[in-house]
PDB file of C-alpha atoms in Angstrom:
ATOM      1  CA  UNK A   1     -23.697  98.509  50.111  1.00 60.00           C
ATOM      2  CA  UNK A   2     -23.300  94.780  50.003  1.00 60.00           C
ATOM      3  CA  UNK A   3     -20.513  93.039  51.973  1.00 60.00           C
ATOM      4  CA  UNK A   4     -19.091  89.750  50.764  1.00 57.00           C
ATOM      5  CA  UNK A   5     -17.431  87.121  52.926  1.00 61.00           C
ATOM      6  CA  UNK A   6     -15.303  85.932  50.009  1.00 57.00           C
ATOM      7  CA  UNK A   7     -11.955  87.641  49.649  1.00 58.00           C
ATOM      8  CA  UNK A   8     -11.607  89.721  46.514  1.00 56.00           C
ATOM      9  CA  UNK A   9      -8.811  88.629  44.181  1.00 56.00           C
ATOM     10  CA  UNK A  10      -7.621  90.154  40.961  1.00 56.00           C
ATOM     11  CA  UNK A  11      -7.784  88.079  37.838  1.00 56.00           C
ATOM     12  CA  UNK A  12      -4.395  86.874  36.744  1.00 54.00           C
ATOM     13  CA  UNK A  13      -2.878  87.430  40.172  1.00 57.00           C
ATOM     14  CA  UNK A  14      -0.475  84.563  40.899  1.00 60.00           C
ATOM     15  CA  UNK A  15      -0.249  85.032  44.634  1.00 69.00           C
ATOM     16  CA  UNK A  16       2.470  86.270  46.864  1.00 80.00           C
ATOM     17  CA  UNK A  17       5.870  84.904  47.777  1.00 80.00           C
ATOM     18  CA  UNK A  18       4.379  82.231  50.043  1.00 79.00           C
ATOM     19  CA  UNK A  19       2.468  80.756  47.149  1.00 81.00           C
ATOM     20  CA  UNK A  20       5.588  80.726  44.950  1.00 81.00           C
ATOM     21  CA  UNK A  21       7.603  79.037  47.706  1.00 81.00           C
ATOM     22  CA  UNK A  22       4.858  76.451  48.155  1.00 78.00           C
ATOM     23  CA  UNK A  23       4.823  75.615  44.458  1.00 79.00           C
ATOM     24  CA  UNK A  24       8.603  75.339  44.380  1.00 79.00           C
ATOM     25  CA  UNK A  25       8.593  72.998  47.371  1.00 70.00           C
ATOM     26  CA  UNK A  26       5.851  70.901  45.816  1.00 76.00           C
ATOM     27  CA  UNK A  27       8.073  70.319  42.799  1.00 72.00           C
ATOM     28  CA  UNK A  28      11.475  70.003  44.484  1.00 69.00           C
ATOM     29  CA  UNK A  29      10.656  68.102  47.686  1.00 66.00           C
ATOM     30  CA  UNK A  30       9.635  64.769  46.070  1.00 70.00           C
ATOM     31  CA  UNK A  31      12.817  64.761  43.986  1.00 67.00           C
ATOM     32  CA  UNK A  32      14.964  65.389  47.060  1.00 64.00           C
ATOM     33  CA  UNK A  33      13.197  62.649  49.031  1.00 64.00           C
ATOM     34  CA  UNK A  34      13.615  60.077  46.250  1.00 64.00           C
ATOM     35  CA  UNK A  35      17.289  60.879  45.792  1.00 62.00           C
ATOM     36  CA  UNK A  36      18.059  60.789  49.503  1.00 62.00           C
ATOM     37  CA  UNK A  37      16.201  57.476  49.867  1.00 62.00           C
ATOM     38  CA  UNK A  38      18.107  55.972  46.947  1.00 58.00           C
ATOM     39  CA  UNK A  39      21.418  57.033  48.409  1.00 53.00           C
ATOM     40  CA  UNK A  40      20.485  55.644  51.814  1.00 54.00           C
ATOM     41  CA  UNK A  41      19.567  52.247  50.351  1.00 54.00           C
ATOM     42  CA  UNK A  42      22.941  51.911  48.629  1.00 54.00           C
ATOM     43  CA  UNK A  43      24.659  52.358  51.991  1.00 56.00           C
ATOM     44  CA  UNK A  44      22.666  49.696  53.892  1.00 53.00           C
ATOM     45  CA  UNK A  45      24.460  46.432  54.682  1.00 58.00           C
ATOM     46  CA  UNK A  46      21.853  44.003  53.302  1.00 55.00           C
ATOM     47  CA  UNK A  47      23.964  40.877  53.832  1.00 58.00           C
ATOM     48  CA  UNK A  48      23.440  40.742  57.576  1.00 59.00           C
ATOM     49  CA  UNK A  49      27.127  40.108  58.207  1.00 56.00           C
ATOM     50  CA  UNK A  50      28.896  42.621  60.436  1.00 57.00           C
ATOM     51  CA  UNK A  51      31.252  43.891  57.781  1.00 50.00           C
ATOM     52  CA  UNK A  52      33.027  47.197  58.240  1.00 48.00           C
ATOM     53  CA  UNK A  53      33.204  47.924  54.535  1.00 47.00           C
ATOM     54  CA  UNK A  54      30.056  49.052  52.827  1.00 48.00           C
ATOM     55  CA  UNK A  55      29.629  48.128  49.199  1.00 47.00           C
ATOM     56  CA  UNK A  56      27.918  50.660  46.978  1.00 49.00           C
ATOM     57  CA  UNK A  57      26.302  49.997  43.641  1.00 47.00           C
ATOM     58  CA  UNK A  58      29.154  51.709  41.818  1.00 48.00           C
ATOM     59  CA  UNK A  59      31.715  49.323  43.389  1.00 50.00           C
ATOM     60  CA  UNK A  60      30.280  46.196  41.747  1.00 50.00           C
ATOM     61  CA  UNK A  61      30.444  45.446  38.049  1.00 49.00           C
ATOM     62  CA  UNK A  62      27.404  43.992  36.335  1.00 49.00           C
ATOM     63  CA  UNK A  63      29.376  40.842  35.461  1.00 52.00           C
ATOM     64  CA  UNK A  64      30.076  40.210  39.148  1.00 54.00           C
ATOM     65  CA  UNK A  65      26.432  40.682  40.052  1.00 48.00           C
ATOM     66  CA  UNK A  66      25.177  38.322  37.364  1.00 51.00           C
ATOM     67  CA  UNK A  67      27.734  35.612  38.221  1.00 55.00           C
ATOM     68  CA  UNK A  68      26.892  35.760  41.934  1.00 54.00           C
ATOM     69  CA  UNK A  69      23.153  35.712  41.223  1.00 50.00           C
ATOM     70  CA  UNK A  70      23.545  32.738  38.903  1.00 56.00           C
ATOM     71  CA  UNK A  71      25.540  30.768  41.460  1.00 73.00           C
ATOM     72  CA  UNK A  72      23.096  31.326  44.346  1.00 81.00           C
ATOM     73  CA  UNK A  73      19.494  31.101  43.250  1.00 89.00           C
ATOM     74  CA  UNK A  74      16.840  32.070  45.844  1.00 91.00           C
ATOM     75  CA  UNK A  75      15.634  28.476  46.189  1.00 91.00           C
ATOM     76  CA  UNK A  76      19.191  27.312  46.903  1.00 93.00           C
ATOM     77  CA  UNK A  77      19.615  29.978  49.562  1.00 93.00           C
ATOM     78  CA  UNK A  78      16.293  28.973  51.145  1.00 93.00           C
ATOM     79  CA  UNK A  79      17.195  25.259  51.039  1.00 94.00           C
ATOM     80  CA  UNK A  80      20.533  25.944  52.747  1.00 94.00           C
ATOM     81  CA  UNK A  81      18.888  28.104  55.413  1.00 94.00           C
ATOM     82  CA  UNK A  82      16.307  25.436  56.182  1.00 94.00           C
ATOM     83  CA  UNK A  83      18.910  22.660  56.259  1.00 94.00           C
ATOM     84  CA  UNK A  84      20.922  24.687  58.769  1.00 94.00           C
ATOM     85  CA  UNK A  85      17.771  25.301  60.780  1.00 94.00           C
ATOM     86  CA  UNK A  86      17.065  21.556  60.741  1.00 92.00           C
ATOM     87  CA  UNK A  87      20.313  21.043  62.663  1.00 92.00           C
ATOM     88  CA  UNK A  88      18.948  23.193  65.509  1.00 92.00           C
ATOM     89  CA  UNK A  89      15.177  22.626  65.410  1.00 91.00           C
ATOM     90  CA  UNK A  90      12.811  19.746  64.763  1.00 90.00           C
ATOM     91  CA  UNK A  91      11.486  19.116  61.250  1.00 91.00           C
ATOM     92  CA  UNK A  92       7.994  20.331  62.181  1.00 90.00           C
ATOM     93  CA  UNK A  93       9.297  23.831  62.887  1.00 91.00           C
ATOM     94  CA  UNK A  94      11.376  23.795  59.702  1.00 92.00           C
ATOM     95  CA  UNK A  95       8.388  22.701  57.601  1.00 90.00           C
ATOM     96  CA  UNK A  96       6.321  25.520  59.097  1.00 90.00           C
ATOM     97  CA  UNK A  97       9.077  27.963  58.140  1.00 92.00           C
ATOM     98  CA  UNK A  98       9.176  26.514  54.620  1.00 92.00           C
ATOM     99  CA  UNK A  99       5.428  27.030  54.267  1.00 90.00           C
ATOM    100  CA  UNK A 100       5.745  30.609  55.569  1.00 91.00           C
ATOM    101  CA  UNK A 101       8.514  31.379  53.048  1.00 92.00           C
ATOM    102  CA  UNK A 102       6.507  29.914  50.164  1.00 88.00           C
ATOM    103  CA  UNK A 103       3.461  31.935  51.190  1.00 88.00           C
ATOM    104  CA  UNK A 104       5.587  35.075  51.471  1.00 91.00           C
ATOM    105  CA  UNK A 105       7.419  34.550  48.174  1.00 91.00           C
ATOM    106  CA  UNK A 106       5.116  32.746  45.733  1.00 88.00           C
ATOM    107  CA  UNK A 107       7.867  32.659  43.107  1.00 90.00           C
ATOM    108  CA  UNK A 108       9.506  29.891  45.172  1.00 89.00           C
ATOM    109  CA  UNK A 109       6.412  27.655  45.083  1.00 87.00           C
ATOM    110  CA  UNK A 110       7.685  25.648  42.106  1.00 89.00           C
ATOM    111  CA  UNK A 111      10.736  24.657  44.202  1.00 91.00           C
ATOM    112  CA  UNK A 112       8.771  23.768  47.330  1.00 89.00           C
ATOM    113  CA  UNK A 113       8.568  20.054  46.579  1.00 88.00           C
ATOM    114  CA  UNK A 114      12.279  19.613  45.962  1.00 90.00           C
ATOM    115  CA  UNK A 115      13.151  21.563  49.117  1.00 91.00           C
ATOM    116  CA  UNK A 116      10.684  19.544  51.210  1.00 89.00           C
ATOM    117  CA  UNK A 117      12.053  16.246  49.810  1.00 89.00           C
ATOM    118  CA  UNK A 118      15.597  17.320  50.679  1.00 91.00           C
ATOM    119  CA  UNK A 119      14.447  18.174  54.202  1.00 92.00           C
ATOM    120  CA  UNK A 120      12.777  14.749  54.461  1.00 90.00           C
ATOM    121  CA  UNK A 121      15.983  12.948  53.449  1.00 91.00           C
ATOM    122  CA  UNK A 122      17.998  15.001  55.923  1.00 92.00           C
ATOM    123  CA  UNK A 123      15.477  14.322  58.689  1.00 91.00           C
ATOM    124  CA  UNK A 124      15.853  10.564  58.146  1.00 91.00           C
ATOM    125  CA  UNK A 125      19.631  10.862  58.538  1.00 92.00           C
ATOM    126  CA  UNK A 126      19.167  12.806  61.773  1.00 91.00           C
ATOM    127  CA  UNK A 127      16.148  11.142  63.398  1.00 90.00           C
ATOM    128  CA  UNK A 128      15.617   7.809  61.685  1.00 90.00           C
ATOM    129  CA  UNK A 129      12.756   6.939  59.349  1.00 88.00           C
ATOM    130  CA  UNK A 130       9.901   6.439  61.810  1.00 88.00           C
ATOM    131  CA  UNK A 131      10.622   9.522  63.892  1.00 90.00           C
ATOM    132  CA  UNK A 132      11.178  11.673  60.772  1.00 88.00           C
ATOM    133  CA  UNK A 133       7.870  10.443  59.351  1.00 87.00           C
ATOM    134  CA  UNK A 134       6.074  11.608  62.502  1.00 88.00           C
ATOM    135  CA  UNK A 135       6.881  15.221  61.551  1.00 86.00           C
ATOM    136  CA  UNK A 136       5.332  14.928  58.066  1.00 84.00           C
ATOM    137  CA  UNK A 137       2.809  17.617  57.157  1.00 79.00           C
ATOM    138  CA  UNK A 138       0.928  18.435  53.991  1.00 78.00           C
ATOM    139  CA  UNK A 139       3.489  21.058  52.981  1.00 76.00           C
ATOM    140  CA  UNK A 140       4.136  21.079  49.234  1.00 75.00           C
ATOM    141  CA  UNK A 141       1.884  18.086  48.535  1.00 65.00           C
ATOM    142  CA  UNK A 142       3.496  15.822  51.152  1.00 69.00           C
ATOM    143  CA  UNK A 143       6.935  16.027  49.515  1.00 75.00           C
ATOM    144  CA  UNK A 144       8.567  15.807  52.939  1.00 77.00           C
ATOM    145  CA  UNK A 145       6.994  12.385  53.428  1.00 76.00           C
ATOM    146  CA  UNK A 146       8.172  11.225  50.003  1.00 76.00           C
ATOM    147  CA  UNK A 147      11.687  12.408  50.875  1.00 77.00           C
ATOM    148  CA  UNK A 148      11.535  10.360  54.077  1.00 78.00           C
ATOM    149  CA  UNK A 149      10.370   7.336  52.114  1.00 79.00           C
ATOM    150  CA  UNK A 150      13.061   7.778  49.473  1.00 78.00           C
ATOM    151  CA  UNK A 151      15.809   8.034  52.089  1.00 78.00           C
ATOM    152  CA  UNK A 152      14.443   5.048  54.011  1.00 72.00           C
ATOM    153  CA  UNK A 153      14.292   2.763  50.952  1.00 66.00           C
TER     154      UNK A 153
END
């Protein structure tokens, strides 16, 4: 008599209740995780402001979303953030942050020069032409330096 180490199974046998439960979970669990993640994201306050009311996707009409998006383009938001930062930090730090943002979001690269020129003009108003020029770096093809020159002229 020969003994086999492989368990004997019947052909066509689908397995017991554990196997059926496992298959059901394999189908249902990803759906549950996706839905719960989607619902959680709609409840997150993405604005950063400590607002008590939470806005869900169903509360905003598509017309409102498109009008707000059109009025505040990403490059305008970045420019405003960097201008505010320029009030608190030196232009060298702000230019480094601009470069980091451009590297992180390549879609903003086409706006890098105009943002850097605006920062250069603002730096001249704050520091004077010679001091502002000392912070110039090769960010966005030296657009900061051309902004300093344009504001100085």
